[in-house]
Every structure is written in C-alpha cells, then in structure tokens.
Short mmCIF file of C-alpha atoms in Angstrom, two decimals:
data_model
loop_
_atom_site.label_atom_id
_atom_site.label_comp_id
_atom_site.label_asym_id
_atom_site.label_seq_id
_atom_site.Cartn_x
_atom_site.Cartn_y
_atom_site.Cartn_z
CA MET A 14 91.21 -26.35 29.96
CA HIS A 15 90.66 -22.59 29.20
CA SER A 16 87.19 -20.38 29.22
CA ASN A 17 85.56 -17.63 27.82
CA ARG A 18 84.88 -14.36 29.19
CA LYS A 19 85.88 -10.61 29.61
CA TRP A 20 85.27 -9.57 32.95
CA ILE A 21 88.95 -8.71 34.12
CA ALA A 22 90.00 -9.62 37.96
CA ALA A 23 93.36 -9.26 39.28
CA VAL A 24 94.63 -12.75 39.85
CA GLY A 25 97.78 -12.28 42.50
CA VAL A 26 100.16 -8.76 42.01
CA ILE A 27 101.25 -10.32 38.31
CA VAL A 28 98.81 -11.98 35.86
CA VAL A 29 94.81 -11.36 35.61
CA VAL A 30 92.09 -13.47 34.98
CA GLY A 31 90.54 -12.13 31.60
CA VAL A 32 87.84 -14.42 30.95
CA VAL A 33 84.98 -15.24 33.13
CA ALA A 34 83.80 -17.82 30.84
CA ALA A 35 81.47 -16.27 28.51
CA LEU A 36 80.95 -12.65 28.92
CA ALA A 37 83.22 -11.95 25.79
CA SER A 38 83.83 -8.09 25.16
CA GLY A 39 80.46 -6.92 23.84
CA ALA A 40 78.30 -9.28 24.99
CA PHE A 41 76.22 -7.28 27.28
CA SER A 42 76.10 -4.52 25.37
CA SER A 43 73.46 -6.80 22.68
CA ARG A 44 69.82 -6.88 23.29
CA VAL A 45 67.81 -9.75 22.34
CA GLY A 46 64.61 -7.72 22.89
CA PRO A 47 62.02 -9.07 24.97
CA GLY A 48 62.85 -12.23 27.23
CA VAL A 49 60.82 -14.91 24.91
CA ALA A 50 61.84 -17.87 22.87
CA PRO A 51 61.31 -17.28 19.16
CA ARG A 52 58.54 -18.66 17.57
CA ALA A 53 59.03 -20.62 13.94
CA THR A 54 57.51 -22.88 11.75
CA ILE A 55 59.09 -26.25 12.64
CA ARG A 56 59.33 -27.81 9.30
CA ALA A 57 57.69 -31.22 8.33
CA SER A 58 61.37 -33.05 8.36
CA GLU A 59 62.00 -31.50 11.72
CA ARG A 60 59.24 -32.86 13.35
CA HIS A 61 60.52 -36.08 14.39
CA ARG A 62 62.60 -33.88 17.87
CA HIS A 63 64.21 -35.57 20.67
CA THR A 64 63.80 -33.13 23.83
CA LEU A 65 66.73 -34.16 26.45
CA ARG A 66 67.05 -34.40 29.89
CA PRO A 67 69.78 -32.97 32.14
CA VAL A 68 72.76 -35.50 32.69
CA TYR A 69 75.25 -32.68 33.91
CA ASP A 70 78.60 -34.22 35.69
CA PRO A 71 81.23 -32.14 35.64
CA PRO A 72 84.81 -34.61 36.26
CA SER A 73 86.59 -33.76 39.78
CA GLN A 74 89.05 -31.52 40.33
CA ALA A 75 92.55 -33.18 40.12
CA ASN A 76 93.64 -31.92 43.79
CA SER A 77 92.75 -29.73 46.62
CA ALA A 78 94.02 -26.32 45.04
CA THR A 79 90.20 -24.94 44.68
CA SER A 80 89.87 -24.79 48.61
CA SER A 81 93.18 -23.29 49.24
CA ALA A 82 93.14 -20.05 50.65
CA GLN A 83 94.62 -18.48 47.34
CA GLN A 84 91.92 -20.26 45.01
CA GLN A 85 89.09 -18.57 47.66
CA ALA A 86 90.79 -14.90 47.15
CA GLU A 87 90.74 -15.19 43.15
CA ASN A 88 87.49 -16.22 43.07
CA THR A 89 86.29 -13.62 45.56
CA ARG A 90 88.34 -11.34 43.15
CA ILE A 91 86.28 -12.84 39.84
CA ALA A 92 83.14 -12.23 41.76
CA LYS A 93 83.62 -8.96 42.45
CA ALA A 94 84.23 -8.11 38.65
CA ALA A 95 80.99 -9.82 37.52
CA PRO A 96 78.44 -8.32 35.77
CA SER A 97 75.25 -6.50 37.79
CA PRO A 98 72.14 -7.72 38.68
CA ALA A 99 70.46 -5.35 36.28
CA GLN A 100 73.07 -6.92 33.48
CA TRP A 101 72.19 -10.47 34.72
CA ALA A 102 68.52 -10.02 34.80
CA LEU A 103 68.65 -9.81 30.43
CA VAL A 104 69.76 -13.20 30.92
CA GLU A 105 67.73 -14.40 33.48
CA ALA A 106 64.48 -12.65 31.59
CA LEU A 107 64.93 -15.08 28.83
CA ARG A 108 62.49 -17.86 27.90
CA LEU A 109 64.65 -20.58 26.06
CA PRO A 110 63.51 -23.07 23.15
CA VAL A 111 62.84 -26.64 24.84
CA PRO A 112 66.13 -28.34 24.49
CA ALA A 113 65.83 -31.00 21.24
CA THR A 114 67.83 -32.65 18.77
CA SER A 115 66.34 -33.37 15.38
CA ALA A 116 67.16 -34.92 11.95
CA GLN A 117 67.92 -31.81 10.52
CA PHE A 118 70.17 -30.54 13.81
CA PRO A 119 71.77 -34.06 15.60
CA ALA A 120 72.95 -34.37 18.62
CA ILE A 121 76.79 -34.42 18.52
CA SER A 122 78.31 -38.03 19.60
CA ARG A 123 79.70 -38.49 22.47
CA PRO A 124 82.90 -40.21 21.40
CA THR A 125 83.56 -36.19 19.24
CA ARG A 126 82.66 -34.43 22.80
CA GLN A 127 85.30 -36.17 24.74
CA ASN A 128 88.02 -33.71 23.00
CA PRO A 129 87.81 -30.17 23.39
CA ASP A 130 89.16 -29.42 19.84
CA SER A 131 86.75 -31.99 18.17
CA TYR A 132 84.15 -30.65 19.74
CA ALA A 133 84.56 -27.37 18.86
CA THR A 134 84.79 -28.60 15.17
CA ALA A 135 81.75 -30.26 15.24
CA PHE A 136 79.76 -27.74 16.93
CA VAL A 137 80.91 -25.03 14.86
CA SER A 138 80.11 -27.06 11.89
CA GLU A 139 76.81 -27.70 12.81
CA LEU A 140 75.73 -24.18 14.02
CA LEU A 141 77.47 -22.74 10.80
CA GLY A 142 75.96 -25.29 8.41
CA ILE A 143 72.57 -24.17 7.14
CA ASN A 144 70.20 -24.58 4.45
CA PHE A 145 67.86 -22.23 5.12
CA ALA A 146 64.98 -23.07 3.03
CA LYS A 147 65.13 -26.88 4.70
CA GLN A 148 65.82 -26.10 8.38
CA SER A 149 64.38 -23.66 10.78
CA ARG A 150 65.91 -21.14 12.94
CA LEU A 151 63.95 -22.17 15.82
CA SER A 152 65.45 -25.93 15.41
CA LEU A 153 68.78 -24.52 15.36
CA LEU A 154 68.07 -22.65 18.66
CA ALA A 155 66.84 -25.59 19.84
CA TRP A 156 69.73 -27.77 19.47
CA ALA A 157 71.88 -25.14 20.36
CA VAL A 158 70.47 -25.11 23.86
CA SER A 159 70.90 -29.23 23.68
CA GLU A 160 74.54 -28.39 23.62
CA THR A 161 74.55 -25.59 26.49
CA SER A 162 77.04 -26.03 29.07
CA PRO A 163 76.21 -23.81 32.28
CA GLU A 164 77.80 -20.99 33.15
CA THR A 165 79.53 -21.53 36.62
CA MET A 166 82.47 -18.93 37.31
CA PRO A 167 82.16 -17.40 40.60
CA GLY A 168 79.38 -14.19 40.60
CA THR A 169 77.47 -16.17 38.15
CA PRO A 170 73.48 -16.48 39.88
CA SER A 171 72.38 -20.02 39.26
CA SER A 172 69.23 -19.16 37.80
CA VAL A 173 71.42 -17.87 34.58
CA ALA A 174 73.74 -20.43 34.74
CA SER A 175 72.21 -22.67 32.01
CA LYS A 176 70.92 -19.46 29.66
CA PHE A 177 74.08 -17.53 28.76
CA LEU A 178 74.73 -19.61 25.52
CA TYR A 179 71.51 -19.02 24.03
CA TYR A 180 72.13 -15.25 25.41
CA THR A 181 74.88 -15.12 23.17
CA LEU A 182 73.54 -16.81 20.43
CA ALA A 183 70.17 -14.68 20.08
CA ALA A 184 71.77 -11.34 20.69
CA SER A 185 72.44 -9.22 17.70
CA GLY A 186 75.76 -9.67 16.52
CA SER A 187 75.71 -13.42 16.81
CA PRO A 188 76.25 -15.81 13.70
CA ILE A 189 72.61 -17.01 13.71
CA PRO A 190 70.77 -14.47 11.31
CA SER A 191 67.70 -12.87 12.77
CA ALA A 192 64.39 -14.56 11.80
CA ALA A 193 63.74 -11.44 8.90
CA ARG A 194 67.25 -12.72 7.84
CA TRP A 195 66.48 -16.31 8.05
CA ALA A 196 63.45 -15.68 6.07
CA ALA A 197 65.34 -13.84 3.02
CA ASN A 198 68.28 -16.16 3.08
CA ALA A 199 65.45 -19.16 2.80
CA ALA A 200 63.53 -16.81 -0.51
CA ALA A 201 66.74 -16.84 -1.97
CA GLY A 202 68.05 -20.36 -1.58
CA VAL A 203 71.05 -19.56 0.55
CA VAL A 204 72.94 -22.16 2.26
CA TRP A 205 75.96 -22.37 4.08
CA SER A 206 78.79 -24.67 5.02
CA VAL A 207 82.19 -24.84 7.24
CA ALA A 208 85.45 -25.51 5.42
CA ASN A 209 88.91 -25.50 7.22
CA PRO A 210 87.78 -25.24 11.24
CA SER A 211 91.18 -24.45 13.17
CA MET A 212 91.14 -23.35 16.42
CA THR A 213 93.91 -22.01 19.33
CA THR A 214 93.53 -21.25 23.14
CA CYS A 215 92.51 -17.90 24.16
CA PRO A 216 95.94 -16.14 25.32
CA ILE A 217 94.36 -14.97 28.27
CA TRP A 218 92.55 -18.02 29.22
CA THR A 219 96.27 -19.53 29.52
CA GLN A 220 97.74 -16.71 31.48
CA ALA A 221 94.77 -17.48 34.08
CA LEU A 222 95.94 -21.06 34.18
CA ALA A 223 99.72 -20.17 34.39
CA THR A 224 98.94 -18.57 37.83
CA GLY A 225 97.74 -22.12 39.48
CA TRP A 226 94.07 -20.82 40.08
CA GLN A 227 91.53 -23.42 38.73
CA PRO A 228 88.17 -23.08 37.01
CA PRO A 229 84.86 -24.23 38.77
CA ASP A 230 84.58 -27.07 35.83
CA PRO A 231 87.52 -28.72 34.99
CA ARG A 232 86.30 -28.85 31.44
CA MET A 233 86.08 -25.20 31.06
CA ASP A 234 88.28 -23.96 27.83
CA CYS A 235 88.38 -20.58 25.51
CA LEU A 236 88.72 -21.38 21.92
CA ASP A 237 89.80 -18.87 19.08
CA VAL A 238 87.99 -20.36 16.48
CA THR A 239 88.78 -19.60 12.50
CA GLY A 240 87.74 -20.94 9.30
CA ASP A 241 86.15 -20.24 6.01
CA LEU A 242 82.33 -19.92 5.44
CA THR A 243 80.92 -21.27 1.83
CA VAL A 244 77.97 -19.21 1.04
CA THR A 245 75.98 -20.52 -2.15
CA GLU A 246 72.89 -18.42 -3.45
CA ALA A 247 70.71 -19.97 -5.98
CA GLY A 248 72.38 -18.50 -9.53
CA LEU A 249 75.06 -16.84 -8.27
CA PRO A 250 79.02 -18.28 -7.94
CA PRO A 251 79.59 -19.51 -4.37
CA SER A 252 81.45 -17.03 -1.86
CA VAL A 253 84.03 -18.03 0.55
CA ASN A 254 84.43 -15.87 3.39
CA PRO A 255 86.80 -15.98 6.17
CA PHE A 256 85.42 -16.15 9.69
CA SER A 257 86.20 -16.11 13.36
CA LEU A 258 84.62 -16.50 16.57
CA GLN A 259 85.38 -17.20 20.55
CA LEU A 260 84.03 -20.07 21.80
CA GLY A 261 83.63 -21.01 25.51
CA LEU A 262 83.49 -24.73 26.69
CA GLY A 263 82.59 -26.55 29.26
CA THR A 264 80.95 -29.64 30.93
CA ALA A 265 77.62 -30.16 28.92
CA GLN A 266 74.19 -30.14 30.53
CA TYR A 267 72.59 -32.79 28.59
CA HIS A 268 75.32 -35.01 26.93
CA HIS A 269 78.12 -36.42 28.68
CA GLY A 270 81.29 -34.59 27.94
CA TYR A 271 82.37 -30.97 26.44
CA GLY A 272 79.18 -28.64 25.49
CA ALA A 273 79.21 -24.67 24.74
CA MET A 274 79.41 -22.08 27.01
CA SER A 275 79.12 -19.04 25.01
CA VAL A 276 79.80 -17.87 21.39
CA ASN A 277 81.02 -14.68 21.30
CA ASN A 278 83.23 -11.89 18.58
CA TRP A 279 81.67 -13.43 15.68
CA THR A 280 83.07 -12.14 12.71
CA VAL A 281 82.95 -12.73 9.19
CA GLY A 282 84.51 -11.48 5.93
#
C-alpha cells in the first residue's frame, strides 16, 4: 500500500505524511478550462462501447488501528492540510465522460488488477499506447474514467472523490495530449507504445506507512513509474524516449480490484 498526494501533514513528531493521494505537486496549478467533458467524434471502430456501473468495495482494514486515537489525530492533521474549498471547486465543476470501455480501450482484466504492480503496468501501457489516427481522445478519457479509484483521504469532499483521476488527466501537463495536439498527431500518423515499464514505491508514502498510520482505503498505493515511450510517425524512424510519472492507486470504482486515483509528475524525453 502506498498513494499519491503532496499535501504534507505532520504525523506524530518525527515523520510527515507527504501524500494525500492524488494531489501530487502542481496538480492545482494546472487548469482544465471550463468544467465540461471534451467533445470528440467516436470512431466507427469504437462505437461498441460498454458503460459501467459502480461496484466500489474496498477490503476491510486488517486491524483496529483506524479507530485509535493516534489514527484519528493523524487523519485530522491530514484533513487540515487539504486544498481549500476554492481549489476543490475546480474539480467539482468538471463534467466527466460516461465511464466506458471499448474494443480500442478494453477493461483491464480482473486477475491483472489484483496486484498493484501488474495493474500499474497494464494501466500505463494502455494509457500511453495510442494510435492517434485510429483512436479518439474522448474514448481514451472515457476508459480512464472507467478505471477510476475514488479519492478518499481525510479532507476530500465526497462530491469530488470520483473526479480526481479525470482532473489530473485533463489538466495541462498530463500525458494525454490536448485535443488540438491529438488531431495533429493523427494527421501525421503518430503512434505511441510503451516498453520496459518499471515501478517503485514513492519514498514519502513508505515513510507515512512506517508511522503506523493507515490510509482509509487499504489498496491505496503510490508508485513512481518509469519506462520507454516509442513514438513512430509516417516517414520517420522511431524515436524512443524515457518517461516517468507518479501513479496513485486505490480500489476501483467500476471493477473488482485496483484502480487509478491520479496521474501526476509526467515527464518524457
């Protein structure tokens, strides 16, 4: 268990909890524009989409630490370090695409989503495995919403819990290109693919768990993910570029097992 947040809140007197899942550095410095889902044409090959119903069911905590006085005190500290109501309003205003899978962006298999590393590998590979001319941005975002894990850290309003992954992906600085860039990539015949994905636990999350504090969702995880992004374009040799991102995980809202809570700190090249 780990997670993905950068509100730094004190835990006890020695160590700090540095990750209030999904709000990694810069998350609220980005803007996604008006709170509307992107409009895009669904390609013929993607029209057989499957909308999903919530099945959110996090596992039970292994012990009673979540009800201890220390746990409650630490939860209070974390909640006080949460973003302001005005910052949360940016997330709350968003209108998300309907969560859906398709032939182009299928659901991650149930066995794969029972382990954080296997899930992260599958999620990042599908998120960044794009044929821009044959796949639509809206369908990718609808698939990403279907992979959501609600943000459940102390201080998070319930009205935004299921919107945070989309917020991090629709903001500037996301690995998903803007609508204009997507169209330009499609015209140029650009294709992305992922190779050599690797992940390690976010050190600050390891420190948080070492205090004995427990996250509200036992599946919460924070992984630093690296790999190679191969970019091919018509008439040009392939280009291989190293990438990195921070992936917040938790219990999936629409599937049984892990889901994605946030994607932050994207770098490539």
